[in-house]
mmCIF file of C-alpha atoms in Angstrom:
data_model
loop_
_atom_site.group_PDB
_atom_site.id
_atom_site.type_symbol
_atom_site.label_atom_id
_atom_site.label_comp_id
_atom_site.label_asym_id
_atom_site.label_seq_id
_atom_site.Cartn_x
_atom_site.Cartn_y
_atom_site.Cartn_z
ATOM 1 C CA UNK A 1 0.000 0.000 0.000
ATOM 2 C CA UNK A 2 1.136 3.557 -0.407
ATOM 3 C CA UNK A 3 -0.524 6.506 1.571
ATOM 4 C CA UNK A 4 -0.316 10.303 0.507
ATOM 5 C CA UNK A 5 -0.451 12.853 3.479
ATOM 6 C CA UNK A 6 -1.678 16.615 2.833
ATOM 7 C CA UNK A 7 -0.558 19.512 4.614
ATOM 8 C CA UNK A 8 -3.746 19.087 6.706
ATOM 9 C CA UNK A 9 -2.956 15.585 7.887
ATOM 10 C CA UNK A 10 -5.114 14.281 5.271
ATOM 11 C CA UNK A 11 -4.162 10.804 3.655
ATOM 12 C CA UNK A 12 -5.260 8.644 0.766
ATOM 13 C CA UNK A 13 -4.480 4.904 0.404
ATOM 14 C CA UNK A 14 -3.387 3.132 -2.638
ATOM 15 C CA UNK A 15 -2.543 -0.043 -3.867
ATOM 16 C CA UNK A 16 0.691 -0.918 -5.782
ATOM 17 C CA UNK A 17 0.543 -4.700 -6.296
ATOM 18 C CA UNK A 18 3.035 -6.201 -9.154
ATOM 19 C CA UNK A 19 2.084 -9.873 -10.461
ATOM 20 C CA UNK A 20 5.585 -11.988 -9.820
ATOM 21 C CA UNK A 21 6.533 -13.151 -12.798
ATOM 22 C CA UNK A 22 4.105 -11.366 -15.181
ATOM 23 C CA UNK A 23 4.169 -7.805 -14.205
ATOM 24 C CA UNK A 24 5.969 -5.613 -16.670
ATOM 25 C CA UNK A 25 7.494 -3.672 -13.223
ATOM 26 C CA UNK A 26 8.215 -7.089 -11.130
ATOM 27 C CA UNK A 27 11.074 -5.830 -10.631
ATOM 28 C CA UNK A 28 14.048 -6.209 -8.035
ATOM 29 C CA UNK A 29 14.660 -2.355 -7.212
ATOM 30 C CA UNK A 30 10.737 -1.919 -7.064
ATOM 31 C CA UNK A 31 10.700 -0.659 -3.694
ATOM 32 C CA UNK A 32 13.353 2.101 -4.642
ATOM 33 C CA UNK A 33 11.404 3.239 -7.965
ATOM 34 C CA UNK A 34 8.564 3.827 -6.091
ATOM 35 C CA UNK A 35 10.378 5.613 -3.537
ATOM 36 C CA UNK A 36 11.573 8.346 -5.936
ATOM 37 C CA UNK A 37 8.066 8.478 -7.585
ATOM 38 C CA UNK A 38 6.551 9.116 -4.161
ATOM 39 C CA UNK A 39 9.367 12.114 -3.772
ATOM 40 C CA UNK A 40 8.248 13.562 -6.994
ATOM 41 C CA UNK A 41 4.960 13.843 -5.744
ATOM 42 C CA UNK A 42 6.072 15.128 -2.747
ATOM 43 C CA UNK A 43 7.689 18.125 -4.300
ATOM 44 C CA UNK A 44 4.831 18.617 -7.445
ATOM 45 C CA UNK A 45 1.998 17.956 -6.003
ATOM 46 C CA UNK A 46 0.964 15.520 -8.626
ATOM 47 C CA UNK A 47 1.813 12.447 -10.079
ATOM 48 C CA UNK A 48 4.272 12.010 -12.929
ATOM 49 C CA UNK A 49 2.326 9.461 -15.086
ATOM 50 C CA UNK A 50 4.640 9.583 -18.032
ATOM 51 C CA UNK A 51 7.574 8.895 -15.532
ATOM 52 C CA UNK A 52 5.576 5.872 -14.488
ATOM 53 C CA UNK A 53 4.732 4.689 -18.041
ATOM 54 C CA UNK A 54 6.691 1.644 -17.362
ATOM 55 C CA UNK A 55 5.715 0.945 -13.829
ATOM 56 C CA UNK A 56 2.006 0.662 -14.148
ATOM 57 C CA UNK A 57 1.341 -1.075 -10.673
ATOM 58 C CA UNK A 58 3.105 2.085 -9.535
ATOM 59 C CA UNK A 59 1.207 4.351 -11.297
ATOM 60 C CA UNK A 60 -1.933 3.111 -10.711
ATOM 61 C CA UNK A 61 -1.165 2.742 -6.836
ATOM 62 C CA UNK A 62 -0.136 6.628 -6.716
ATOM 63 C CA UNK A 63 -3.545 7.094 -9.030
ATOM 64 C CA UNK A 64 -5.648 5.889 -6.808
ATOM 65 C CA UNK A 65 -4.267 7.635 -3.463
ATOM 66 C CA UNK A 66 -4.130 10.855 -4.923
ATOM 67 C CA UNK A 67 -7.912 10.489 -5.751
ATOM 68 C CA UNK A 68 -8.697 9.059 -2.656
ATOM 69 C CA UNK A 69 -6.484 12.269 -0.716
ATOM 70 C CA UNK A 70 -8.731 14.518 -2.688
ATOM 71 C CA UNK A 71 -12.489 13.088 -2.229
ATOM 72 C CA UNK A 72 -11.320 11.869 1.217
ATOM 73 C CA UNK A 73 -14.059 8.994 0.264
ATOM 74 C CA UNK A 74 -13.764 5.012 -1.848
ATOM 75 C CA UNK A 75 -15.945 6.814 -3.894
ATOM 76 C CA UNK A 76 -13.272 8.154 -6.171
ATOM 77 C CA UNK A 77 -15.713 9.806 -9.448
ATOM 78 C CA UNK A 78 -19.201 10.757 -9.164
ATOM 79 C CA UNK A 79 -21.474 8.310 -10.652
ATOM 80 C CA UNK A 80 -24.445 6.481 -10.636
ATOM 81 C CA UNK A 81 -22.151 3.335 -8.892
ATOM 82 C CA UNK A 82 -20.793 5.924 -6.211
ATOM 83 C CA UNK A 83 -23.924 7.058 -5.286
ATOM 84 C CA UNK A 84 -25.123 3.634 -4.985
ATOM 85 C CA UNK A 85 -27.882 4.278 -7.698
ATOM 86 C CA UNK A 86 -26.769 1.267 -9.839
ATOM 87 C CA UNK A 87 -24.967 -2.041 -9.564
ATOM 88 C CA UNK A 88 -22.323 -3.521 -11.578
ATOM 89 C CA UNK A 89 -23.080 -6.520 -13.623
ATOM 90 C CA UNK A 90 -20.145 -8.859 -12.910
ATOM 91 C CA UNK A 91 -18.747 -12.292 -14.450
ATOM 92 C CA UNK A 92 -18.638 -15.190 -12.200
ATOM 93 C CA UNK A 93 -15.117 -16.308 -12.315
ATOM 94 C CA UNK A 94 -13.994 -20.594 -11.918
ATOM 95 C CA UNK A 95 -10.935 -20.599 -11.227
ATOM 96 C CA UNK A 96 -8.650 -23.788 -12.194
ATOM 97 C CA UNK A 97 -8.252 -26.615 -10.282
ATOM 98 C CA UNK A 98 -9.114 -30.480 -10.804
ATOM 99 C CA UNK A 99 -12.273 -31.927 -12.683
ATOM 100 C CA UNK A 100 -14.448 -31.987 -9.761
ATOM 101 C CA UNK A 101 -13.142 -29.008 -8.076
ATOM 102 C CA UNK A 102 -13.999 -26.741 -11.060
ATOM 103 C CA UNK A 103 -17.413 -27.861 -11.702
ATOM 104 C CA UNK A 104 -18.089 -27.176 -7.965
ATOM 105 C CA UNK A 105 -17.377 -24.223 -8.806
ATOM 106 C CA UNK A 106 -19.246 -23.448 -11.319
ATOM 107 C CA UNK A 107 -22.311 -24.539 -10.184
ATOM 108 C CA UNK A 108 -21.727 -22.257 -6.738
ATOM 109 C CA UNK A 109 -21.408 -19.186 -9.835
ATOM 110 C CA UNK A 110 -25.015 -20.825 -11.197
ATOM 111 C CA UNK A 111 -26.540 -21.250 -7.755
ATOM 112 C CA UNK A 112 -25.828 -17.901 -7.173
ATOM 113 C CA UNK A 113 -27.602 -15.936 -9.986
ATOM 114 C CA UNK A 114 -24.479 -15.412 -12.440
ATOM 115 C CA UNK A 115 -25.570 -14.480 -15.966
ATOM 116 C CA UNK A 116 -21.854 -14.395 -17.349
ATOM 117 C CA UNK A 117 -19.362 -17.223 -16.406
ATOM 118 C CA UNK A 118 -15.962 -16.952 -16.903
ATOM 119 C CA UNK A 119 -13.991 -20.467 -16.696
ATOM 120 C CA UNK A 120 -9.937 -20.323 -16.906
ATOM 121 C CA UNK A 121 -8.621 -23.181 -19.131
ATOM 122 C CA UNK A 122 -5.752 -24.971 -19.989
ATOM 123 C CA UNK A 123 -4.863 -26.724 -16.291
ATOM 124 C CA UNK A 124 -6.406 -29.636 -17.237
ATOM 125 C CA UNK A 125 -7.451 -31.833 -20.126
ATOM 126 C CA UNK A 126 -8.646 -30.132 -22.927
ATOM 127 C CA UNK A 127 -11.641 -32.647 -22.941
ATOM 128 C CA UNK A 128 -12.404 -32.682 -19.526
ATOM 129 C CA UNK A 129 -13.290 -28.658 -19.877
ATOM 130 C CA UNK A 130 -14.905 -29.304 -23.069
ATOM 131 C CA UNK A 131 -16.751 -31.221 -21.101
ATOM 132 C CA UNK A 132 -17.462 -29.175 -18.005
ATOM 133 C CA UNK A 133 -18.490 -26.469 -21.244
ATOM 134 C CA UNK A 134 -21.010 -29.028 -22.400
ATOM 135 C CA UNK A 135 -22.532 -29.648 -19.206
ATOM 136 C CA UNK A 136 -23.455 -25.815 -18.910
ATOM 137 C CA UNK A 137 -24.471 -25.045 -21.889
ATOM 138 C CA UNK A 138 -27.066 -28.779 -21.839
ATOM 139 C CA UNK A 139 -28.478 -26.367 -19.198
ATOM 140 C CA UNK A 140 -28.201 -22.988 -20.336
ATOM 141 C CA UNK A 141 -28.634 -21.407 -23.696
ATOM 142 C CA UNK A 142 -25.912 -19.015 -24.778
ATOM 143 C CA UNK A 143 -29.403 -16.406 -23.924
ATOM 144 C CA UNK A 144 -29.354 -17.392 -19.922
ATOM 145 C CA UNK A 145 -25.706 -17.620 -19.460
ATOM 146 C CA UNK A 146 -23.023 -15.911 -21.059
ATOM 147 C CA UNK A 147 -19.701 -17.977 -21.234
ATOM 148 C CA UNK A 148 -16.203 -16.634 -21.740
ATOM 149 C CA UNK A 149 -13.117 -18.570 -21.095
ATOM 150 C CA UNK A 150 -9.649 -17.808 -20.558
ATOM 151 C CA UNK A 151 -6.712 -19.678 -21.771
ATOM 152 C CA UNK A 152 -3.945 -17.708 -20.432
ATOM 153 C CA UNK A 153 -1.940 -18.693 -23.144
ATOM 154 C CA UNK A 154 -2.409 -22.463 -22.840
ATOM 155 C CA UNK A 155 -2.847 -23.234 -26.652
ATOM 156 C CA UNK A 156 0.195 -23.395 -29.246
ATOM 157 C CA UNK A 157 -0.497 -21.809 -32.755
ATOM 158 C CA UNK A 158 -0.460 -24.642 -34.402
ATOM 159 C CA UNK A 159 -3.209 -25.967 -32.342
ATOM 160 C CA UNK A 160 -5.295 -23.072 -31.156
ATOM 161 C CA UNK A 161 -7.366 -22.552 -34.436
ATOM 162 C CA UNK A 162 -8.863 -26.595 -33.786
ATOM 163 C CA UNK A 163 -8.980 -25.861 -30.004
ATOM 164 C CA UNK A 164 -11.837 -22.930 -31.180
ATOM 165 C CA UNK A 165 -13.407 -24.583 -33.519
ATOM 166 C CA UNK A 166 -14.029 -26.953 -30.839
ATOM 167 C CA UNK A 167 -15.298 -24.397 -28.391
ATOM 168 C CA UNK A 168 -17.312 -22.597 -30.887
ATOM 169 C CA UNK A 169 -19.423 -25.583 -31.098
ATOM 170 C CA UNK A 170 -21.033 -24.091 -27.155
ATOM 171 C CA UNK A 171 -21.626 -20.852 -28.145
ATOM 172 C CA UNK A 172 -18.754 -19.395 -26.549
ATOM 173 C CA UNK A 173 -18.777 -15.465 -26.077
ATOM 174 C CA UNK A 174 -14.791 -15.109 -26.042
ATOM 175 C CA UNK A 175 -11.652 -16.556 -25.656
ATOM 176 C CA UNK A 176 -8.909 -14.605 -23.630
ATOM 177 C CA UNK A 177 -5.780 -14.908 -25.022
ATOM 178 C CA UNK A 178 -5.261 -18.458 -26.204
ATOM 179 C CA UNK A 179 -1.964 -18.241 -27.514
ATOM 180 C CA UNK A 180 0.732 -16.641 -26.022
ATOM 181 C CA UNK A 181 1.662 -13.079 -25.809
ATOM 182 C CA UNK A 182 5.000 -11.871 -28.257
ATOM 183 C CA UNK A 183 3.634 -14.078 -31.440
ATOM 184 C CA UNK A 184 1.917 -10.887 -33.325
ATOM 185 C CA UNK A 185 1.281 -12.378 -36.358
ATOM 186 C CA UNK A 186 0.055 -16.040 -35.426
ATOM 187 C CA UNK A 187 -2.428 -14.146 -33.154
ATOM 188 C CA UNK A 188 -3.367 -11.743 -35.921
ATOM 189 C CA UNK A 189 -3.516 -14.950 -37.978
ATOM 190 C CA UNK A 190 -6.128 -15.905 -35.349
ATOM 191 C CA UNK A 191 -8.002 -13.118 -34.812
ATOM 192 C CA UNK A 192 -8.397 -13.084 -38.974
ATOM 193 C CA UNK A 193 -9.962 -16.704 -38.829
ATOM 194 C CA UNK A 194 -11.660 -17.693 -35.611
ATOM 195 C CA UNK A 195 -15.050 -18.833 -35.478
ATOM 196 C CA UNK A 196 -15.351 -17.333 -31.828
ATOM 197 C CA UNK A 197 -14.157 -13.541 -30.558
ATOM 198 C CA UNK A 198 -10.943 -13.231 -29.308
ATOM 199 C CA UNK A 199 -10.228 -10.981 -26.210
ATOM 200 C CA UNK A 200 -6.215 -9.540 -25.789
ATOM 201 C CA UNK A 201 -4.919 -9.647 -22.220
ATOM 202 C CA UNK A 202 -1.459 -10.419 -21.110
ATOM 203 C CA UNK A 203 -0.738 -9.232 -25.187
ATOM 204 C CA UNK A 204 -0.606 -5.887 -24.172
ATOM 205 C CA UNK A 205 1.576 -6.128 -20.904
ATOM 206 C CA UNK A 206 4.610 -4.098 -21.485
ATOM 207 C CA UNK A 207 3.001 -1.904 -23.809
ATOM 208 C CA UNK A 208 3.300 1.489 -22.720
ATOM 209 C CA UNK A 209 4.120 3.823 -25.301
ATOM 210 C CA UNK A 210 0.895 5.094 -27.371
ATOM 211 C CA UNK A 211 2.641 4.648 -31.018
ATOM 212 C CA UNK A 212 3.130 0.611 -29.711
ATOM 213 C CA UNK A 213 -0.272 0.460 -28.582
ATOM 214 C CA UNK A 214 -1.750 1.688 -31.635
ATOM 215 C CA UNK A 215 0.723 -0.604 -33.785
ATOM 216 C CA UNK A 216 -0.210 -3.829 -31.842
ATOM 217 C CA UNK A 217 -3.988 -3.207 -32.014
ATOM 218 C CA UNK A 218 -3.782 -2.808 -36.011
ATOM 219 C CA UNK A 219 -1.364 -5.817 -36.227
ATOM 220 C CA UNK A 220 -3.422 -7.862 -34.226
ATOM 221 C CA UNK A 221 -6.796 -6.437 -34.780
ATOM 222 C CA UNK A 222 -8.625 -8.523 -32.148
ATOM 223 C CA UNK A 223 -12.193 -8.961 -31.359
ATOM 224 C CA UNK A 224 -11.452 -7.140 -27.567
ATOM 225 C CA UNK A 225 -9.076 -5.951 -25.290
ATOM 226 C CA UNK A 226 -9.372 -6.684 -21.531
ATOM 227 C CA UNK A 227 -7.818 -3.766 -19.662
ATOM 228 C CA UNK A 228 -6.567 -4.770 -15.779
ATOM 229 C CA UNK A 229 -5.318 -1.221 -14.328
ATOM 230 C CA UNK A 230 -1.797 -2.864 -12.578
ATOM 231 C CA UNK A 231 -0.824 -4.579 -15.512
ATOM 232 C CA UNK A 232 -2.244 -2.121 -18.337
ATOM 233 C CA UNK A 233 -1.089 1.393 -17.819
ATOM 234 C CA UNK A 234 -2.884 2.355 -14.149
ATOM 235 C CA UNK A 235 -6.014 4.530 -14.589
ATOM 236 C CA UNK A 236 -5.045 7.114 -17.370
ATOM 237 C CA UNK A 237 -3.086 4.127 -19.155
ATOM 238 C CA UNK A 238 -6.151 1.952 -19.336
ATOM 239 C CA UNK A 239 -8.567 4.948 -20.530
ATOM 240 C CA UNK A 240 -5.782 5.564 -23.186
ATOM 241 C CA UNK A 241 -6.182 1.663 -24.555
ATOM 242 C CA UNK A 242 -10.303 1.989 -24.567
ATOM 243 C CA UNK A 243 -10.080 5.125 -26.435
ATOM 244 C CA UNK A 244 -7.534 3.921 -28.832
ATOM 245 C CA UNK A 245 -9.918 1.015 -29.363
ATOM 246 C CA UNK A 246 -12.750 2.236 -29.802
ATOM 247 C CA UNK A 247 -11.449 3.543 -32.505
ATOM 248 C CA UNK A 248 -11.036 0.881 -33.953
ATOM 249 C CA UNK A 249 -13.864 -1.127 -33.216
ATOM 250 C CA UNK A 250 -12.549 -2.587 -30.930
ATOM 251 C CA UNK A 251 -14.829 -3.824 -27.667
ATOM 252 C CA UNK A 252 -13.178 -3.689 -24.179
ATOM 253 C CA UNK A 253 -14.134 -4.683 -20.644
ATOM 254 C CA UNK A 254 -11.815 -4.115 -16.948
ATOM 255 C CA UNK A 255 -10.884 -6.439 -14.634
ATOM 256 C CA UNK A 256 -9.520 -7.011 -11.572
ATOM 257 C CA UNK A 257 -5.927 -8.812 -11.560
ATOM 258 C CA UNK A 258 -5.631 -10.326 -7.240
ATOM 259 C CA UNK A 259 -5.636 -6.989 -6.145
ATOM 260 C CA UNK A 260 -6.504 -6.122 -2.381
ATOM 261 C CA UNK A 261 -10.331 -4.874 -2.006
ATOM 262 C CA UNK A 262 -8.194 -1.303 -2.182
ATOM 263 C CA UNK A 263 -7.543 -1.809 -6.019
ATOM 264 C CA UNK A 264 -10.590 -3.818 -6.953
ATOM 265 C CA UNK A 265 -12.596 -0.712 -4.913
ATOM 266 C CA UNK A 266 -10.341 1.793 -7.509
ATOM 267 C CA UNK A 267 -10.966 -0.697 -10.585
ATOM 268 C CA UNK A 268 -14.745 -0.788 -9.761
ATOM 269 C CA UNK A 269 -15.067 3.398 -9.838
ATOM 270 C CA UNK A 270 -12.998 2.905 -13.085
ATOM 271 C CA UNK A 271 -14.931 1.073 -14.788
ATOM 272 C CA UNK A 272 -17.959 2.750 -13.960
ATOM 273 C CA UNK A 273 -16.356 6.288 -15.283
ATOM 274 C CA UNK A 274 -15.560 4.934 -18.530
ATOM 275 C CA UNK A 275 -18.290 2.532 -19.365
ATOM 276 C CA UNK A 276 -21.122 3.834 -17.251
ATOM 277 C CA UNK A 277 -23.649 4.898 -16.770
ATOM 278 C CA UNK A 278 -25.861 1.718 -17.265
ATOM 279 C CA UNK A 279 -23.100 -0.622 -17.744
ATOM 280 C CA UNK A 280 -24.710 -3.704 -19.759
ATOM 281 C CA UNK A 281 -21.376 -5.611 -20.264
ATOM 282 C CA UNK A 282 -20.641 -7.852 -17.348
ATOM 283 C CA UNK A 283 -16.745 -6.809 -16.032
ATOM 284 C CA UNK A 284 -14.406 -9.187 -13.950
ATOM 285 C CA UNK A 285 -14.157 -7.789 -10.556
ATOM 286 C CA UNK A 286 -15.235 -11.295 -8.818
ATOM 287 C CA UNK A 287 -11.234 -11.713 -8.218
ATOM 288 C CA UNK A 288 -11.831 -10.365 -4.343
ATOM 289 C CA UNK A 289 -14.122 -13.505 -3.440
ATOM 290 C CA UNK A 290 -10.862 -15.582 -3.970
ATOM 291 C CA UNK A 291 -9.068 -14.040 -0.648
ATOM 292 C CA UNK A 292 -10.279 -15.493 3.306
ATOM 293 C CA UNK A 293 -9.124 -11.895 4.693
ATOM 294 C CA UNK A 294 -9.627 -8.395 2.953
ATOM 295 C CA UNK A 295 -9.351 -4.767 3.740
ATOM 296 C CA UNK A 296 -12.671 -3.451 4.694
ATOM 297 C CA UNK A 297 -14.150 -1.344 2.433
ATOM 298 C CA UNK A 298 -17.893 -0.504 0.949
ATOM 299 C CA UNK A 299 -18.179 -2.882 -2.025
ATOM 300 C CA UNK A 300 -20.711 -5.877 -1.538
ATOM 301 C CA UNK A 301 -22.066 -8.179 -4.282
ATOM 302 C CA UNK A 302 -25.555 -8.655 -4.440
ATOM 303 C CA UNK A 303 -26.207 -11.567 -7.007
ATOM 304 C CA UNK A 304 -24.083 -11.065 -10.395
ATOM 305 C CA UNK A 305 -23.529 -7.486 -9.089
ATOM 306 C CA UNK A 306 -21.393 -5.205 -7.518
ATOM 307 C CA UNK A 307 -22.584 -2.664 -5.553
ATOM 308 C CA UNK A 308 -21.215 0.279 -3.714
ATOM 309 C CA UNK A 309 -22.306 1.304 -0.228
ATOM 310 C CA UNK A 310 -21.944 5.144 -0.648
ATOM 311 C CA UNK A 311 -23.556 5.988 2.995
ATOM 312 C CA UNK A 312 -20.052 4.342 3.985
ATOM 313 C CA UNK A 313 -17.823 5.616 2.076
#
């Protein structure tokens, strides 16, 4: 966490929370970049986002307590959300695990009122999810529940065209990135000739600068982008990729990446900024349910949606 202090004695909390291993700014001297950041703030007032280009964990931790200093509230924009007017529709996430554990799973996500369910692939056999896919949708239409999966890279190109052929077959709403990220042109290549939308996610990790952004979106041209705020660019970073693909035609949801209810509460305000009011398109921010202990603060899920509790903020 990082906390800003004003000359008042007024602070702001924010979350800075690199993924090991898959965080552009996992980085050994991390504690020391952010250290001179925080100085720079100190002395301007302000954060320096296009020092922190790289560092977008930073950036978005420093984001989010400057916002919080200034509306001294977890309600960090005014909306609709923040004024607890309107819930966020959410996807209900399964995360991976055996055969047995993951239909558990998803059946807790069905049980509990989730329209869009979002089931992370490639940990198991390929047939056993193809068959946890078939037992949903022998249930539910592609009209009752909305199913996206998520590869995290778990296909090769020379396989990952069959693999969505095969998945098409359940009327599948996306894939998230089933190759993985570097390979431009085999995922261009994909995006040309899948039968079922693909979604961009760890692709654009790394990809900072706006003239590399706008060259792997029309390389690539994919179906969506999925923008997660520690990985992506922090707040202004992410609202730079939306913009840039919208442009293009390009759809785009946020998530949440294992970030602390303090960055899922930031992500959540985010989200409904940019897409809101009357957000339609279910967003992953389900992430939080996977931790036993939490910071306290006034988000609560109420079926598929998240709500904020803006008499507690």
């Amino acid at each position: 966490m990082v906390t800003l202090t004003d000359e008042l004695g007024r602070s702001g909390v924010g979350e800075c929370a690199p993924l090991p291993q898959l965080s552009c700014d996992d980085l050994p001297d991390y504690e020391e970049v952010l250290k001179k950041a925080c100085q720079v703030v100190e002395v301007t007032g302000t954060v320096p986002e296009e020092q922190l280009r790289p560092y977008p964990s930073m950036l978005f931790g420093l984001e989010t307590a400057m916002l919080n200093l200034r509306q001294q509230s977890w309600a960090l924009f005014d909306t609709p959300f923040a004024r607890g007017e309107e819930g966020i529709p959410i996807n209900g996430l399964v995360w991976m695990g055996s055969f047995d554990e993951m239909q558990r799973r998803m059946e807790e996500k069905l049980c509990g009122g989730f329209q869009c369910v979002k089931l992370k692939i490639g940990a198991i056999a390929f047939d056993e999810e193809l068959s946890l896919i078939r037992m949903l949708r022998q249930r539910f239409s592609s009209q009752n529940v909305e199913l996206r999966v998520d590869a995290n890279g778990a296909f090769s190109p020379e396989e990952a065209l069959l693999r969505l052929e095969q998945l098409a077959r359940y009327d599948i709403h996306s894939i998230e990135q089933p190759i993985q990220q570097g390979q431009w042109q085999a995922m261009a290549a994909l995006c040309r000739n899948t039968p079922l939308p693909i979604a961009l996610d760890e692709e654009l990790i790394g990809v900072n600068d706006i003239k590399r952004k706008a060259e792997l979106l029309d390389t690539i041209q994919p179906q969506y982008i999925i923008l997660k705020p520690s990985l992506h660019g922090g707040m202004v970073g992410s609202q730079e990729w939306i913009t840039m693909a919208q442009q293009r035609g390009i759809g785009s949801w946020m998530t949440s990446a294992l970030e602390s209810n303090v960055g899922l509460n930031a992500i959540a305000h985010l989200a409904a900024k940019l897409y809101g009011p009357h957000i339609t398109m279910p967003q992953g921010l389900g992430t939080g349910q996977l931790f036993t202990d939490n910071i306290d603060v006034p988000l609560h899920l109420k079926g598929d949606r998240m709500w904020f509790s803006c008499y507690n903020s």
